[in-house]
mmCIF file of C-alpha atoms and ligand atoms in Angstrom:
data_model
loop_
_atom_site.group_PDB
_atom_site.id
_atom_site.type_symbol
_atom_site.label_atom_id
_atom_site.label_comp_id
_atom_site.label_asym_id
_atom_site.label_seq_id
_atom_site.Cartn_x
_atom_site.Cartn_y
_atom_site.Cartn_z
ATOM 1 C CA MET A 23 0.000 0.000 0.000
ATOM 2 C CA SER A 24 1.112 3.520 -0.730
ATOM 3 C CA ALA A 25 -0.350 7.021 -0.579
ATOM 4 C CA GLU A 26 -0.376 9.764 -3.167
ATOM 5 C CA ALA A 27 -0.874 13.510 -2.837
ATOM 6 C CA THR A 28 -0.988 16.293 -5.401
ATOM 7 C CA ALA A 29 -0.722 20.054 -4.881
ATOM 8 C CA PRO A 30 -0.940 23.025 -7.271
ATOM 9 C CA GLY A 31 1.582 25.630 -8.372
ATOM 10 C CA LYS A 32 0.750 29.311 -8.112
ATOM 11 C CA ILE A 33 1.184 32.823 -9.431
ATOM 12 C CA ILE A 34 1.506 35.901 -7.251
ATOM 13 C CA LEU A 35 -0.655 38.753 -8.509
ATOM 14 C CA PHE A 36 0.579 41.306 -5.976
ATOM 15 C CA GLY A 37 2.838 41.421 -2.943
ATOM 16 C CA GLU A 38 5.914 39.281 -3.692
ATOM 17 C CA HIS A 39 8.859 40.429 -1.566
ATOM 18 C CA SER A 40 6.792 43.031 0.324
ATOM 19 C CA VAL A 41 4.893 40.134 1.982
ATOM 20 C CA VAL A 42 8.139 39.040 3.655
ATOM 21 C CA TYR A 43 8.000 42.323 5.642
ATOM 22 C CA LYS A 44 4.578 43.842 5.476
ATOM 23 C CA GLY A 45 1.065 43.659 4.075
ATOM 24 C CA PRO A 46 -0.719 41.031 2.059
ATOM 25 C CA ALA A 47 0.173 39.038 -1.018
ATOM 26 C CA ILE A 48 -2.571 38.048 -3.439
ATOM 27 C CA LEU A 49 -2.003 34.539 -4.809
ATOM 28 C CA LEU A 50 -3.782 32.344 -7.324
ATOM 29 C CA ALA A 51 -3.357 28.569 -7.532
ATOM 30 C CA VAL A 52 -2.933 27.351 -11.119
ATOM 31 C CA ASP A 53 -3.742 24.093 -12.853
ATOM 32 C CA ARG A 54 -0.182 22.678 -12.958
ATOM 33 C CA ARG A 55 0.422 20.192 -10.182
ATOM 34 C CA ALA A 56 3.129 18.265 -8.339
ATOM 35 C CA THR A 57 2.469 14.674 -7.287
ATOM 36 C CA VAL A 58 4.241 12.672 -4.586
ATOM 37 C CA THR A 59 3.747 8.971 -3.917
ATOM 38 C CA ALA A 60 4.895 7.692 -0.510
ATOM 39 C CA SER A 61 5.417 4.043 0.400
ATOM 40 C CA ARG A 62 6.978 2.256 3.376
ATOM 41 C CA ARG A 63 10.479 0.805 3.471
ATOM 42 C CA ASP A 64 11.858 -2.021 5.577
ATOM 43 C CA ASP A 65 14.690 0.175 6.873
ATOM 44 C CA LYS A 66 14.632 3.684 8.414
ATOM 45 C CA ARG A 67 15.936 5.521 5.375
ATOM 46 C CA ILE A 68 14.157 8.146 3.307
ATOM 47 C CA TYR A 69 14.665 7.547 -0.403
ATOM 48 C CA ILE A 70 13.627 10.322 -2.762
ATOM 49 C CA ASP A 71 13.339 9.741 -6.473
ATOM 50 C CA SER A 72 12.438 12.439 -8.948
ATOM 51 C CA GLU A 73 13.128 12.300 -12.643
ATOM 52 C CA ASP A 74 11.309 15.599 -13.212
ATOM 53 C CA LEU A 75 13.396 17.471 -10.661
ATOM 54 C CA GLY A 76 16.571 15.703 -11.764
ATOM 55 C CA PHE A 77 17.632 13.955 -8.572
ATOM 56 C CA SER A 78 17.372 10.824 -6.498
ATOM 57 C CA GLY A 79 19.098 9.907 -3.276
ATOM 58 C CA TYR A 80 18.954 8.621 0.303
ATOM 59 C CA PHE A 81 18.722 10.288 3.658
ATOM 60 C CA ASP A 82 20.183 8.424 6.635
ATOM 61 C CA ASP A 83 20.411 10.276 9.977
ATOM 62 C CA GLY A 84 20.395 13.627 8.173
ATOM 63 C CA GLU A 85 23.186 12.532 5.777
ATOM 64 C CA TYR A 86 22.382 12.738 2.085
ATOM 65 C CA THR A 87 23.766 10.327 -0.515
ATOM 66 C CA ALA A 88 23.024 11.236 -4.120
ATOM 67 C CA VAL A 89 22.220 8.350 -6.455
ATOM 68 C CA THR A 90 21.588 10.470 -9.525
ATOM 69 C CA GLY A 91 21.472 14.218 -9.937
ATOM 70 C CA LYS A 92 21.715 16.412 -13.000
ATOM 71 C CA GLU A 93 22.663 19.240 -10.706
ATOM 72 C CA TRP A 94 23.178 19.668 -6.986
ATOM 73 C CA ARG A 95 19.763 19.875 -5.416
ATOM 74 C CA GLY A 96 20.726 18.972 -1.868
ATOM 75 C CA ARG A 97 18.581 21.685 -0.302
ATOM 76 C CA ASN A 98 15.437 20.628 -2.160
ATOM 77 C CA MET A 99 16.066 17.024 -1.194
ATOM 78 C CA MET A 100 16.725 18.009 2.413
ATOM 79 C CA ALA A 101 13.474 19.999 2.499
ATOM 80 C CA LEU A 102 11.469 16.904 1.586
ATOM 81 C CA ALA A 103 13.352 14.788 4.119
ATOM 82 C CA VAL A 104 12.719 17.424 6.816
ATOM 83 C CA ALA A 105 9.000 17.627 5.963
ATOM 84 C CA THR A 106 8.816 13.794 6.046
ATOM 85 C CA ARG A 107 10.548 13.578 9.433
ATOM 86 C CA LYS A 108 8.322 16.352 10.849
ATOM 87 C CA VAL A 109 5.193 14.450 9.811
ATOM 88 C CA MET A 110 6.488 11.199 11.322
ATOM 89 C CA ALA A 111 7.492 12.977 14.568
ATOM 90 C CA HIS A 112 4.038 14.585 14.738
ATOM 91 C CA LEU A 113 2.408 11.161 14.317
ATOM 92 C CA GLY A 114 4.846 9.368 16.641
ATOM 93 C CA VAL A 115 6.069 7.096 13.839
ATOM 94 C CA ASP A 116 9.676 5.935 13.380
ATOM 95 C CA ALA A 117 9.899 4.390 9.909
ATOM 96 C CA GLY A 118 11.505 4.565 6.489
ATOM 97 C CA VAL A 119 9.775 5.958 3.413
ATOM 98 C CA ASN A 120 10.195 5.974 -0.376
ATOM 99 C CA LEU A 121 9.057 9.163 -2.076
ATOM 100 C CA LYS A 122 8.445 9.354 -5.801
ATOM 101 C CA VAL A 123 8.128 12.952 -6.942
ATOM 102 C CA ARG A 124 6.651 14.107 -10.252
ATOM 103 C CA SER A 125 5.905 17.678 -11.219
ATOM 104 C CA MET A 126 4.189 19.468 -14.091
ATOM 105 C CA ILE A 127 5.241 22.806 -12.600
ATOM 106 C CA PRO A 128 8.410 24.231 -14.168
ATOM 107 C CA ILE A 129 11.031 24.378 -11.406
ATOM 108 C CA ALA A 130 12.780 27.399 -9.916
ATOM 109 C CA VAL A 131 10.915 29.950 -12.047
ATOM 110 C CA GLY A 132 8.545 31.471 -9.480
ATOM 111 C CA LEU A 133 5.542 29.193 -9.978
ATOM 112 C CA GLY A 134 5.670 27.586 -6.553
ATOM 113 C CA SER A 135 7.088 24.191 -7.536
ATOM 114 C CA SER A 136 9.078 23.712 -4.318
ATOM 115 C CA ALA A 137 6.078 24.550 -2.113
ATOM 116 C CA ALA A 138 3.800 22.261 -4.138
ATOM 117 C CA VAL A 139 6.301 19.396 -3.799
ATOM 118 C CA CYS A 140 6.756 20.026 -0.044
ATOM 119 C CA VAL A 141 3.006 20.175 0.550
ATOM 120 C CA ALA A 142 2.371 17.031 -1.527
ATOM 121 C CA THR A 143 5.164 15.215 0.371
ATOM 122 C CA THR A 144 3.747 16.188 3.759
ATOM 123 C CA ALA A 145 0.236 15.143 2.765
ATOM 124 C CA ALA A 146 1.344 11.848 1.161
ATOM 125 C CA VAL A 147 3.409 10.814 4.196
ATOM 126 C CA GLY A 148 0.548 11.838 6.522
ATOM 127 C CA GLU A 149 -1.874 9.707 4.501
ATOM 128 C CA LEU A 150 0.543 6.741 4.399
ATOM 129 C CA PHE A 151 0.533 6.608 8.220
ATOM 130 C CA ASP A 152 -3.224 7.312 8.543
ATOM 131 C CA GLY A 153 -2.472 10.651 10.145
ATOM 132 C CA ASN A 154 -5.703 12.437 9.129
ATOM 133 C CA LEU A 155 -3.736 15.649 8.832
ATOM 134 C CA THR A 156 -5.851 18.790 8.559
ATOM 135 C CA LYS A 157 -4.967 21.309 5.838
ATOM 136 C CA GLU A 158 -3.729 23.635 8.552
ATOM 137 C CA LYS A 159 -1.321 20.952 9.812
ATOM 138 C CA ILE A 160 -0.168 20.066 6.281
ATOM 139 C CA SER A 161 0.644 23.722 5.594
ATOM 140 C CA GLU A 162 2.377 24.136 8.969
ATOM 141 C CA LEU A 163 4.563 21.013 8.602
ATOM 142 C CA SER A 164 5.462 21.704 4.979
ATOM 143 C CA PHE A 165 6.524 25.224 5.986
ATOM 144 C CA GLU A 166 9.374 23.536 7.914
ATOM 145 C CA GLY A 167 10.587 22.108 4.588
ATOM 146 C CA GLU A 168 10.127 25.458 2.833
ATOM 147 C CA LYS A 169 12.391 27.104 5.424
ATOM 148 C CA VAL A 170 15.181 24.681 4.508
ATOM 149 C CA ILE A 171 14.951 25.763 0.872
ATOM 150 C CA HIS A 172 14.205 29.459 1.165
ATOM 151 C CA GLY A 173 15.682 30.613 4.484
ATOM 152 C CA ASN A 174 13.070 33.210 5.521
ATOM 153 C CA PRO A 175 9.934 32.494 3.482
ATOM 154 C CA SER A 176 6.699 34.318 4.270
ATOM 155 C CA GLY A 177 4.544 31.171 4.306
ATOM 156 C CA ALA A 178 2.530 32.385 1.306
ATOM 157 C CA ASP A 179 3.624 29.628 -1.102
ATOM 158 C CA ASN A 180 2.880 26.635 1.130
ATOM 159 C CA SER A 181 -0.506 28.180 2.037
ATOM 160 C CA ILE A 182 -1.680 28.529 -1.561
ATOM 161 C CA ALA A 183 -0.332 25.056 -2.489
ATOM 162 C CA THR A 184 -2.345 23.624 0.424
ATOM 163 C CA TYR A 185 -5.645 25.437 -0.026
ATOM 164 C CA GLY A 186 -5.729 26.265 -3.760
ATOM 165 C CA GLY A 187 -8.063 28.936 -5.157
ATOM 166 C CA ILE A 188 -7.446 32.644 -4.715
ATOM 167 C CA MET A 189 -6.018 33.913 -1.493
ATOM 168 C CA ARG A 190 -5.002 36.944 0.497
ATOM 169 C CA TYR A 191 -2.035 35.977 2.670
ATOM 170 C CA GLU A 192 -0.428 38.113 5.330
ATOM 171 C CA ARG A 193 2.340 37.055 7.650
ATOM 172 C CA GLY A 194 1.081 36.827 11.217
ATOM 173 C CA GLU A 195 -2.557 37.176 10.079
ATOM 174 C CA GLY A 196 -2.678 34.042 7.965
ATOM 175 C CA LEU A 197 -4.865 33.563 4.953
ATOM 176 C CA LYS A 198 -8.261 34.498 3.664
ATOM 177 C CA ARG A 199 -9.768 32.621 0.731
ATOM 178 C CA LEU A 200 -11.510 34.694 -1.913
ATOM 179 C CA ARG A 201 -14.163 34.045 -4.543
ATOM 180 C CA LEU A 202 -14.316 35.728 -7.934
ATOM 181 C CA GLU A 203 -17.413 36.139 -10.099
ATOM 182 C CA ASN A 204 -15.541 35.978 -13.410
ATOM 183 C CA ALA A 205 -12.489 34.072 -14.606
ATOM 184 C CA LEU A 206 -9.428 36.247 -15.209
ATOM 185 C CA PRO A 207 -7.425 35.485 -18.343
ATOM 186 C CA PHE A 208 -3.693 35.395 -17.587
ATOM 187 C CA VAL A 209 -0.732 34.512 -19.759
ATOM 188 C CA ILE A 210 2.524 33.421 -18.128
ATOM 189 C CA GLY A 211 5.816 34.216 -19.829
ATOM 190 C CA ASN A 212 8.751 32.120 -18.660
ATOM 191 C CA THR A 213 12.272 33.475 -19.223
ATOM 192 C CA ARG A 214 13.495 29.914 -18.470
ATOM 193 C CA ARG A 215 16.238 31.423 -16.338
ATOM 194 C CA LYS A 216 16.276 29.491 -13.058
ATOM 195 C CA ARG A 217 17.052 31.322 -9.863
ATOM 196 C CA SER A 218 16.898 30.814 -6.135
ATOM 197 C CA THR A 219 14.113 32.460 -4.122
ATOM 198 C CA ARG A 220 16.438 32.371 -1.104
ATOM 199 C CA ASN A 221 19.082 34.471 -2.916
ATOM 200 C CA MET A 222 16.514 36.939 -4.219
ATOM 201 C CA VAL A 223 14.945 37.451 -0.770
ATOM 202 C CA GLU A 224 18.423 37.849 0.744
ATOM 203 C CA GLY A 225 19.371 40.360 -1.976
ATOM 204 C CA VAL A 226 16.343 42.529 -1.130
ATOM 205 C CA LYS A 227 17.290 42.377 2.552
ATOM 206 C CA VAL A 228 20.843 43.550 1.816
ATOM 207 C CA LEU A 229 19.511 46.480 -0.254
ATOM 208 C CA LYS A 230 16.948 47.330 2.433
ATOM 209 C CA ASP A 231 19.509 47.198 5.263
ATOM 210 C CA ARG A 232 21.847 49.479 3.311
ATOM 211 C CA ASN A 233 19.122 51.937 2.234
ATOM 212 C CA PRO A 234 16.237 51.677 4.692
ATOM 213 C CA GLU A 235 15.140 55.304 4.149
ATOM 214 C CA VAL A 236 14.422 54.519 0.474
ATOM 215 C CA VAL A 237 13.563 50.816 0.406
ATOM 216 C CA ASP A 238 11.185 50.779 3.409
ATOM 217 C CA PRO A 239 8.770 53.257 1.762
ATOM 218 C CA ILE A 240 8.861 51.165 -1.444
ATOM 219 C CA ILE A 241 7.934 48.076 0.586
ATOM 220 C CA TYR A 242 5.084 50.021 2.288
ATOM 221 C CA THR A 243 3.867 51.231 -1.110
ATOM 222 C CA MET A 244 3.868 47.674 -2.469
ATOM 223 C CA ALA A 245 1.982 46.460 0.611
ATOM 224 C CA GLY A 246 -0.645 49.203 0.130
ATOM 225 C CA LEU A 247 -0.818 48.502 -3.604
ATOM 226 C CA SER A 248 -1.480 44.854 -2.839
ATOM 227 C CA GLN A 249 -4.502 45.774 -0.710
ATOM 228 C CA THR A 250 -5.793 48.217 -3.375
ATOM 229 C CA GLY A 251 -5.227 45.490 -5.973
ATOM 230 C CA LEU A 252 -7.299 43.076 -3.925
ATOM 231 C CA ASP A 253 -10.208 45.543 -3.888
ATOM 232 C CA ALA A 254 -9.933 45.965 -7.692
ATOM 233 C CA LEU A 255 -9.805 42.183 -8.101
ATOM 234 C CA LEU A 256 -12.951 41.687 -6.049
ATOM 235 C CA ARG A 257 -14.757 44.422 -8.016
ATOM 236 C CA GLY A 258 -13.587 42.832 -11.303
ATOM 237 C CA ASP A 259 -12.011 46.170 -12.342
ATOM 238 C CA LYS A 260 -9.537 44.830 -14.927
ATOM 239 C CA HIS A 261 -8.261 48.240 -16.012
ATOM 240 C CA LYS A 262 -7.337 49.244 -12.487
ATOM 241 C CA LEU A 263 -5.815 45.798 -11.892
ATOM 242 C CA GLY A 264 -3.676 46.223 -15.018
ATOM 243 C CA ASP A 265 -2.485 49.679 -13.916
ATOM 244 C CA LEU A 266 -1.520 48.321 -10.513
ATOM 245 C CA MET A 267 0.334 45.366 -12.053
ATOM 246 C CA ASN A 268 2.381 47.779 -14.194
ATOM 247 C CA ILE A 269 3.174 49.979 -11.196
ATOM 248 C CA ASN A 270 4.063 46.930 -9.105
ATOM 249 C CA HIS A 271 6.521 45.763 -11.777
ATOM 250 C CA GLY A 272 8.221 49.173 -11.610
ATOM 251 C CA LEU A 273 8.539 48.956 -7.832
ATOM 252 C CA LEU A 274 9.910 45.407 -8.036
ATOM 253 C CA SER A 275 12.477 46.667 -10.566
ATOM 254 C CA ALA A 276 13.393 49.426 -8.120
ATOM 255 C CA ILE A 277 14.309 46.852 -5.461
ATOM 256 C CA GLY A 278 16.455 44.995 -7.971
ATOM 257 C CA VAL A 279 14.510 41.831 -8.716
ATOM 258 C CA SER A 280 13.660 42.348 -12.389
ATOM 259 C CA THR A 281 16.022 41.390 -15.206
ATOM 260 C CA ILE A 282 16.433 42.390 -18.816
ATOM 261 C CA GLU A 283 14.728 39.153 -19.932
ATOM 262 C CA LEU A 284 11.755 39.763 -17.633
ATOM 263 C CA ASP A 285 11.484 43.384 -18.811
ATOM 264 C CA ASP A 286 11.582 42.195 -22.448
ATOM 265 C CA LEU A 287 8.635 39.848 -21.855
ATOM 266 C CA VAL A 288 6.717 42.485 -19.863
ATOM 267 C CA TYR A 289 7.083 45.036 -22.686
ATOM 268 C CA ALA A 290 6.335 42.412 -25.348
ATOM 269 C CA ALA A 291 3.022 41.731 -23.590
ATOM 270 C CA ARG A 292 2.165 45.409 -23.119
ATOM 271 C CA GLN A 293 2.886 46.137 -26.794
ATOM 272 C CA GLU A 294 0.212 43.603 -27.726
ATOM 273 C CA GLY A 295 -2.412 45.229 -25.551
ATOM 274 C CA ALA A 296 -1.920 43.632 -22.123
ATOM 275 C CA LEU A 297 -3.860 45.627 -19.541
ATOM 276 C CA GLY A 298 -1.047 44.923 -17.108
ATOM 277 C CA ALA A 299 2.170 42.895 -16.999
ATOM 278 C CA LYS A 300 4.587 42.233 -14.175
ATOM 279 C CA LEU A 301 7.105 39.713 -12.939
ATOM 280 C CA THR A 302 5.657 37.112 -10.579
ATOM 281 C CA GLY A 303 7.392 35.350 -7.686
ATOM 282 C CA ALA A 304 10.894 36.155 -6.571
ATOM 283 C CA GLY A 305 12.177 37.552 -9.906
ATOM 284 C CA GLY A 306 15.833 37.400 -10.963
ATOM 285 C CA GLY A 307 14.643 35.316 -13.936
ATOM 286 C CA GLY A 308 11.653 33.036 -13.772
ATOM 287 C CA CYS A 309 8.242 34.218 -14.916
ATOM 288 C CA MET A 310 6.073 37.239 -15.650
ATOM 289 C CA ILE A 311 2.289 37.381 -15.954
ATOM 290 C CA ALA A 312 0.066 39.444 -18.227
ATOM 291 C CA LEU A 313 -3.599 40.258 -17.800
ATOM 292 C CA ALA A 314 -5.481 40.950 -21.010
ATOM 293 C CA GLU A 315 -8.827 40.908 -22.758
ATOM 294 C CA GLU A 316 -9.545 37.488 -24.254
ATOM 295 C CA GLU A 317 -9.072 38.727 -27.856
ATOM 296 C CA ASN A 318 -5.478 39.855 -27.177
ATOM 297 C CA LEU A 319 -4.226 36.701 -25.467
ATOM 298 C CA SER A 320 -2.985 34.904 -28.609
ATOM 299 C CA ASN A 321 -0.992 37.900 -29.835
ATOM 300 C CA ILE A 322 0.507 38.368 -26.390
ATOM 301 C CA GLU A 323 1.593 34.739 -26.370
ATOM 302 C CA LYS A 324 3.160 35.121 -29.831
ATOM 303 C CA SER A 325 4.943 38.271 -28.752
ATOM 304 C CA ILE A 326 6.340 36.538 -25.642
ATOM 305 C CA ARG A 327 7.645 33.676 -27.788
ATOM 306 C CA ALA A 328 9.153 36.123 -30.294
ATOM 307 C CA SER A 329 11.039 37.650 -27.340
ATOM 308 C CA ARG A 330 12.581 34.242 -26.508
ATOM 309 C CA GLY A 331 10.109 33.457 -23.717
ATOM 310 C CA GLN A 332 7.998 30.367 -23.245
ATOM 311 C CA SER A 333 4.304 31.199 -22.998
ATOM 312 C CA MET A 334 1.740 29.260 -20.990
ATOM 313 C CA ARG A 335 -1.938 29.792 -20.454
ATOM 314 C CA VAL A 336 -3.065 28.704 -17.037
ATOM 315 C CA ASN A 337 -6.385 28.564 -15.277
ATOM 316 C CA VAL A 338 -7.002 29.266 -11.650
ATOM 317 C CA THR A 339 -7.826 26.068 -9.791
ATOM 318 C CA ASP A 340 -9.869 25.765 -6.626
ATOM 319 C CA GLU A 341 -8.344 22.386 -5.910
ATOM 320 C CA GLY A 342 -5.709 22.527 -3.181
ATOM 321 C CA VAL A 343 -3.844 19.505 -1.838
ATOM 322 C CA LYS A 344 -5.558 16.155 -2.523
ATOM 323 C CA THR A 345 -4.605 12.775 -1.095
ATOM 324 C CA ARG A 346 -5.567 9.175 -1.791
ATOM 325 C CA LYS A 347 -4.495 5.715 -0.743
ATOM 326 C CA ILE A 348 -3.260 3.367 -3.443
ATOM 327 C CA GLU A 349 -3.864 -0.316 -2.775
ATOM 328 C CA ASN A 350 -1.363 -2.728 -4.351
ATOM 329 C CA GLY A 351 -2.116 -3.037 -8.046
ATOM 330 C CA ASP A 352 -3.843 0.375 -8.324
ATOM 331 C CA SER A 353 -2.130 3.210 -10.116
HETATM 332 C C1 MEV B 26 8.183 33.764 -3.656
HETATM 333 O O1 MEV B 26 7.229 32.990 -4.369
HETATM 334 C C2 MEV B 26 7.537 34.945 -2.988
HETATM 335 C C3 MEV B 26 8.462 35.827 -2.155
HETATM 336 O O2 MEV B 26 7.636 36.895 -1.649
HETATM 337 C C4 MEV B 26 9.111 35.080 -1.009
HETATM 338 C C5 MEV B 26 8.117 34.650 0.071
HETATM 339 O O3 MEV B 26 6.995 35.161 0.139
HETATM 340 O O4 MEV B 26 8.526 33.801 0.884
HETATM 341 C C6 MEV B 26 9.561 36.464 -3.003
#
């Protein structure tokens, strides 16, 4: 018998980076998912196998032994081992586990792949040991894994991967789920340049510590913009939303997290009539998002591709983490 869990990736509409310090982030779960299958082992090791993420290896007493790895992903592996051990400690279990990880979410480009994998791991291991973990517990335990990867994450990514849908998240205040009347058409443009959220968050901190008199007001402005953006989102005011996305991109550039490739894709989208376009996630590479009227979406996608980006259309999904048991012979 084994257990499987899936969790969604995400885009951040407003509030990346500012949410680490102040104010809300507005997040949307998207229909690209990570899946983790957990099964028991006869020994006490944790074995993690992921073709999609390019690694496999063992954890024994906190020591990692790579079996295969296209690149060094020790921190990502460690995060899953930490989340697994936290679940077992919470349930009072001392056992070994195999984890098979698959993901349809492009990795390290700001779409929440690491949080989705951490959340799916936590939920799958919980289900394997009949833990009946609540969503709150899944999010809390997977946050321990997220900290291993990202250093000082806000908790936004693991929350959206757990609950799905559309969410206002604020550090200390937690999350509020939101409902929208109408679907919002977004295009994602991926620069394909991988980067580390940890490094980007640390870079903003260095800039802020050196220039608090300038950077603090930018962070406050982004936090306020995020709240105003939420009101526009709930009213369905696409033009105001677009304006705020454009302004937010400028502020994110000001704190050093945009890149020439991201700017190229943002301007490519705006040239084709996007109401708003901004980077999403930690920046430094990764992805941007564009909001547009339905009739402009195809041209925006073409324009992103012509600017060497990869374009993706995604839909918001209400489905957060899902678990199921797999009896022998099922798949
Ligand atoms: C990363 O998806 C979002 C950041 O705001 C970091 C965080 O919230 O932990 C850059």
